PDB file of C-alpha atoms in Angstrom:
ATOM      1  CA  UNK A   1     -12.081  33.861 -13.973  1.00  0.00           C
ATOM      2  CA  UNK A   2     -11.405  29.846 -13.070  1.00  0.00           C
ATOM      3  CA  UNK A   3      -8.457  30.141 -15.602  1.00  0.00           C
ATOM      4  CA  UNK A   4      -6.966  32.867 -13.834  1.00  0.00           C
ATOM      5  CA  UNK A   5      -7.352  31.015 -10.739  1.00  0.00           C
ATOM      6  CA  UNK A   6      -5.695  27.792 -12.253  1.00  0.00           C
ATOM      7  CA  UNK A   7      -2.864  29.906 -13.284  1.00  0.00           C
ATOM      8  CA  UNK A   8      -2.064  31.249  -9.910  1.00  0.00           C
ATOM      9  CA  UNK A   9      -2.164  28.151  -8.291  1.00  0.00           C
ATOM     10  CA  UNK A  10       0.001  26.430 -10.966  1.00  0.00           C
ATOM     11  CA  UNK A  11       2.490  29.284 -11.188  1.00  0.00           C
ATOM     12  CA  UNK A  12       2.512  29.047  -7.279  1.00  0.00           C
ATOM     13  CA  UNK A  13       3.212  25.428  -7.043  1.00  0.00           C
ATOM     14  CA  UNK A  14       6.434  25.958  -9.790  1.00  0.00           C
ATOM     15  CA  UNK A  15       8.030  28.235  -7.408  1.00  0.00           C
ATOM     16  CA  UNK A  16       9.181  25.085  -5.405  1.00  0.00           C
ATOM     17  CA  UNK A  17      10.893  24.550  -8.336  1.00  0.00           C
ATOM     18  CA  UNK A  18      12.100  28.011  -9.216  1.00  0.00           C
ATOM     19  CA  UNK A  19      13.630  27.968  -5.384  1.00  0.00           C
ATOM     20  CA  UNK A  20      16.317  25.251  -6.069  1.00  0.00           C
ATOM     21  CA  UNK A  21      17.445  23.889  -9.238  1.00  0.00           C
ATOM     22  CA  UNK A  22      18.518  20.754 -10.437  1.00  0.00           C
ATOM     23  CA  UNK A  23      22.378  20.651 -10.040  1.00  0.00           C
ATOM     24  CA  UNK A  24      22.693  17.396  -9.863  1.00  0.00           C
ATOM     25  CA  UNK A  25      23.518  16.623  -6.294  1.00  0.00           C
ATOM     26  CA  UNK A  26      19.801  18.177  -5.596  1.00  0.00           C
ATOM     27  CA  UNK A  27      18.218  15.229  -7.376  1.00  0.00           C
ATOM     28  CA  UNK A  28      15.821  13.471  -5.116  1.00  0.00           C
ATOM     29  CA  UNK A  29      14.653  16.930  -3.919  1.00  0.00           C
ATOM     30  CA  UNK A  30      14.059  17.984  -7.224  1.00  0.00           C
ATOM     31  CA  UNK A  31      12.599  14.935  -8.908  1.00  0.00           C
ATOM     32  CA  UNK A  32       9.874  15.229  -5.571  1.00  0.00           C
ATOM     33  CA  UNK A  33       9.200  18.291  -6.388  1.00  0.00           C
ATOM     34  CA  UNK A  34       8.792  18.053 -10.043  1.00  0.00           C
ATOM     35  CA  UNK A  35       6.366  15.116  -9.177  1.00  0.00           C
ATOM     36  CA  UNK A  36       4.696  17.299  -7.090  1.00  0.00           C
ATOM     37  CA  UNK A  37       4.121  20.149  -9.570  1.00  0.00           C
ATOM     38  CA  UNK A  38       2.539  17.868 -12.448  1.00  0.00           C
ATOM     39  CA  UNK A  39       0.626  15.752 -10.278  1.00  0.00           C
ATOM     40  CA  UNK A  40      -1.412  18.765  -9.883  1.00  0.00           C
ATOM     41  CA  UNK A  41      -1.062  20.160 -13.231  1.00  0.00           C
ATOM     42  CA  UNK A  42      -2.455  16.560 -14.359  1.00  0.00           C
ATOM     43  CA  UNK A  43       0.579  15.864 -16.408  1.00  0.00           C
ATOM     44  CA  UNK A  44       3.205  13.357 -14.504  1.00  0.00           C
ATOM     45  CA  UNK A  45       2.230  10.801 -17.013  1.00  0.00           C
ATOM     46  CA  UNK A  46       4.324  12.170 -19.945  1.00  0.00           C
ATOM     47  CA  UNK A  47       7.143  11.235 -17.684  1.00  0.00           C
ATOM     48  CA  UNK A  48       6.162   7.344 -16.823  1.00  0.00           C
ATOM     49  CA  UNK A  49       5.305   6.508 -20.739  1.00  0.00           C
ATOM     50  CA  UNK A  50       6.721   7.710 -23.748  1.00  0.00           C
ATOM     51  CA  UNK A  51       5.050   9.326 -26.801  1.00  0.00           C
ATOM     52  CA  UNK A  52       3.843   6.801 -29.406  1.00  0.00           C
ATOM     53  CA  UNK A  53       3.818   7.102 -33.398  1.00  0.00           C
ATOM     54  CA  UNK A  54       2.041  10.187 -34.330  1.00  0.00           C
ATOM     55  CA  UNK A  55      -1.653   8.772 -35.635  1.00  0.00           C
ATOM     56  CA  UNK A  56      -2.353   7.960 -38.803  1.00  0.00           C
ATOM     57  CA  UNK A  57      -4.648   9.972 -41.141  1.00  0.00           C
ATOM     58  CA  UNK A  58      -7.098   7.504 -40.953  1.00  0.00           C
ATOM     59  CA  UNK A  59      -7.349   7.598 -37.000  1.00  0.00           C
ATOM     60  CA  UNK A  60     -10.717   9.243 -34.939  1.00  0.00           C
ATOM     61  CA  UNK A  61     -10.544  12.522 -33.569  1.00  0.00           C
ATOM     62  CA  UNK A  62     -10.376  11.122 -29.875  1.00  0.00           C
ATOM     63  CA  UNK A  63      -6.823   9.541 -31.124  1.00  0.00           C
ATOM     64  CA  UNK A  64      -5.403  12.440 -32.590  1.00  0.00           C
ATOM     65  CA  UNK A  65      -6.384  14.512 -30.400  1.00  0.00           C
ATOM     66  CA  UNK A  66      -5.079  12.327 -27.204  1.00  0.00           C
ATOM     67  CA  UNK A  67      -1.479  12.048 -28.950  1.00  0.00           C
ATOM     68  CA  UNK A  68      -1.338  15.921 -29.654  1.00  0.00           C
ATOM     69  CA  UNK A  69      -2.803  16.618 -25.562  1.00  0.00           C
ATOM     70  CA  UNK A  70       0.361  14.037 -24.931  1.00  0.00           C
ATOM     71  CA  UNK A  71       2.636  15.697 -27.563  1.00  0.00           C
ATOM     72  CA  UNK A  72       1.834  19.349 -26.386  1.00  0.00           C
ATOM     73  CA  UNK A  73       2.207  18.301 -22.546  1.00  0.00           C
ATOM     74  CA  UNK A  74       5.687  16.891 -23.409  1.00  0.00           C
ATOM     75  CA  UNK A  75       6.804  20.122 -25.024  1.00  0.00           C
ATOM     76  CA  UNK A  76       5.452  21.662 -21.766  1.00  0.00           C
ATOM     77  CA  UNK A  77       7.033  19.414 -18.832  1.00  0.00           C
ATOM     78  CA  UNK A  78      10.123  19.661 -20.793  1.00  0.00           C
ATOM     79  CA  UNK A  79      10.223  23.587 -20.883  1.00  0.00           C
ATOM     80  CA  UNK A  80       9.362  23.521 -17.046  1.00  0.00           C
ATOM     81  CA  UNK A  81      12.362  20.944 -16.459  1.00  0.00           C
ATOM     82  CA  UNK A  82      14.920  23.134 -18.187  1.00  0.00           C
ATOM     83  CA  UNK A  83      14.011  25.859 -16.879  1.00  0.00           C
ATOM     84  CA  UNK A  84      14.662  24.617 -13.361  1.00  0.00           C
ATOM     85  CA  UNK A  85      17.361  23.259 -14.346  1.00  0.00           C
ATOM     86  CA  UNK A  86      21.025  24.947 -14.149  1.00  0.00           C
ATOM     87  CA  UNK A  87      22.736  26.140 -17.361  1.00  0.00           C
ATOM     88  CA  UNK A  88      25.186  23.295 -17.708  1.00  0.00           C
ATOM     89  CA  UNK A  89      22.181  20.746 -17.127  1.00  0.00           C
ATOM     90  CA  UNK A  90      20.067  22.802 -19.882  1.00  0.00           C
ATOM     91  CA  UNK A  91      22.640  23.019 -22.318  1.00  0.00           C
ATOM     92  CA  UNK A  92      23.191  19.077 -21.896  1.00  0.00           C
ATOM     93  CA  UNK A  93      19.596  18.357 -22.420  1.00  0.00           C
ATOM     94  CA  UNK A  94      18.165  21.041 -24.558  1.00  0.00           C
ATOM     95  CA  UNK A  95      17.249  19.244 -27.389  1.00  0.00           C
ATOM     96  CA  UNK A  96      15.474  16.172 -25.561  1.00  0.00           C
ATOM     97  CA  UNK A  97      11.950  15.679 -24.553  1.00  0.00           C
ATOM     98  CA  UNK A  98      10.731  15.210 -21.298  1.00  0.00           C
ATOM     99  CA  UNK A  99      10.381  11.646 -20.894  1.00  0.00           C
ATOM    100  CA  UNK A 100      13.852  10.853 -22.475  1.00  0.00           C
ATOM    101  CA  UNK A 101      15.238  13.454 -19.963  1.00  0.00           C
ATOM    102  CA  UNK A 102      14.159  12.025 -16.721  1.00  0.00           C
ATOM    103  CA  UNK A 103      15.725   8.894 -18.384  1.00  0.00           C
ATOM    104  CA  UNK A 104      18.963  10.351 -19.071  1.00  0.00           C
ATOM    105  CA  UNK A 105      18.691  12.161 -15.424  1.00  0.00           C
ATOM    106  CA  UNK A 106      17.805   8.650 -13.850  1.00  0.00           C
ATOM    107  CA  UNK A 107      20.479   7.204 -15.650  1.00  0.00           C
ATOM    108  CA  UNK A 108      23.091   9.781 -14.481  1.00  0.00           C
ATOM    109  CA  UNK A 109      21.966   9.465 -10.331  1.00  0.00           C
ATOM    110  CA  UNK A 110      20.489   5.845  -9.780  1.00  0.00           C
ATOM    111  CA  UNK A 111      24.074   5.016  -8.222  1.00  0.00           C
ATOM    112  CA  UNK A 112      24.548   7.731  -6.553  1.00  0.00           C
ATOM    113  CA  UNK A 113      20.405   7.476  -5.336  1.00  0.00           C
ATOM    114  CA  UNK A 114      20.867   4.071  -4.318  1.00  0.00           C
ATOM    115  CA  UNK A 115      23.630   4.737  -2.062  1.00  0.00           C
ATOM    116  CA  UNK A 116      21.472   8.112  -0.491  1.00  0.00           C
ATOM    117  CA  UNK A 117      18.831   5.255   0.028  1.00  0.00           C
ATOM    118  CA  UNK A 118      20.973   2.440   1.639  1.00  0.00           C
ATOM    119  CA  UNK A 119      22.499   5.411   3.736  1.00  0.00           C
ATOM    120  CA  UNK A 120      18.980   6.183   4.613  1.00  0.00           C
ATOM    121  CA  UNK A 121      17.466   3.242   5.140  1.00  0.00           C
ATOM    122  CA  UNK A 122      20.412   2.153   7.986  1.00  0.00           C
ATOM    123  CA  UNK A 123      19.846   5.642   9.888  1.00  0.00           C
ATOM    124  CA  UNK A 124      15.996   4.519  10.240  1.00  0.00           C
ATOM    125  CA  UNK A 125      17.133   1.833  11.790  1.00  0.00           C
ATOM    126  CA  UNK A 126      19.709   3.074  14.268  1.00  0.00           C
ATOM    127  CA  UNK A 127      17.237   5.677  15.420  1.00  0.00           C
ATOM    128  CA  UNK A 128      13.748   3.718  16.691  1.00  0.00           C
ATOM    129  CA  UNK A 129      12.360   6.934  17.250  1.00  0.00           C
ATOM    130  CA  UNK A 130      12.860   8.195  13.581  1.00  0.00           C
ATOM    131  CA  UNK A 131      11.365   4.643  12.585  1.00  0.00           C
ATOM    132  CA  UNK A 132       8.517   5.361  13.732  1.00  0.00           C
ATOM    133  CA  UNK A 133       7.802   8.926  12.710  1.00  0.00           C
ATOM    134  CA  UNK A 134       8.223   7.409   9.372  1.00  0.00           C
ATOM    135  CA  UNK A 135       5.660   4.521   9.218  1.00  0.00           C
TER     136      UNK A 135
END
């Protein structure tokens, strides 16, 4: 019963992502929302650190085990990203894990999210009011 109620509220959450998909101008949005969706699935951290050497035979359980949760949520959080992703994204990316594909995304936007930022930043400061709704 508590795994069918996980399931809900994890396939819930991934409709913000099934509602717009990365296209590449939609960025920010979607990075947010992907950030969103596995903070609560407990699996963000595939993105922030890549996977290591697979263990050696000789290794404890605990550190096999921990590199095939981290292997196994990679293969996940990569399915979820290509799937909201749109089909010339997908095809560009389909062979790449996760983390390297938030890399490659990163690389592909950080100009154009720096500028989106700047341009942001200077309309906080123009409008006092907006200023500070956002602190």
């Amino acid at each position: 019963m508590a795994s069918t109620v996980s399931n809900t509220n994890n396939l819930s959450l991934r409709s913000i992502l099934e509602k717009d998909k990365l296209s590449g101008p939609n960025f920010l949005n979607w990075e947010r929302n992907l950030m969103i969706v596995l903070k609560h699935e407990r699996k963000w951290y595939v993105l922030e650190e890549p996977l290591g050497e697979a263990s050696p035979a000789n290794a404890s359980a605990a550190v096999r085990n921990a590199h095939k949760k981290h292997s196994d949520d990679l293969l996940d959080v990569g399915c979820l990203m290509l799937a909201t992703m749109s089909p010339d994204l997908q095809t560009m990316l389909m062979n790449t894990n996760a983390y390297d594909m938030i890399c490659q995304l990163l690389g592909f936007v950080k100009p154009r999210t720096k500028l989106v930022r700047v341009t942001v930043q200077e309309k906080q400061t123009v409008n006092p009011k907006l200023q500070t709704k956002l602190v």
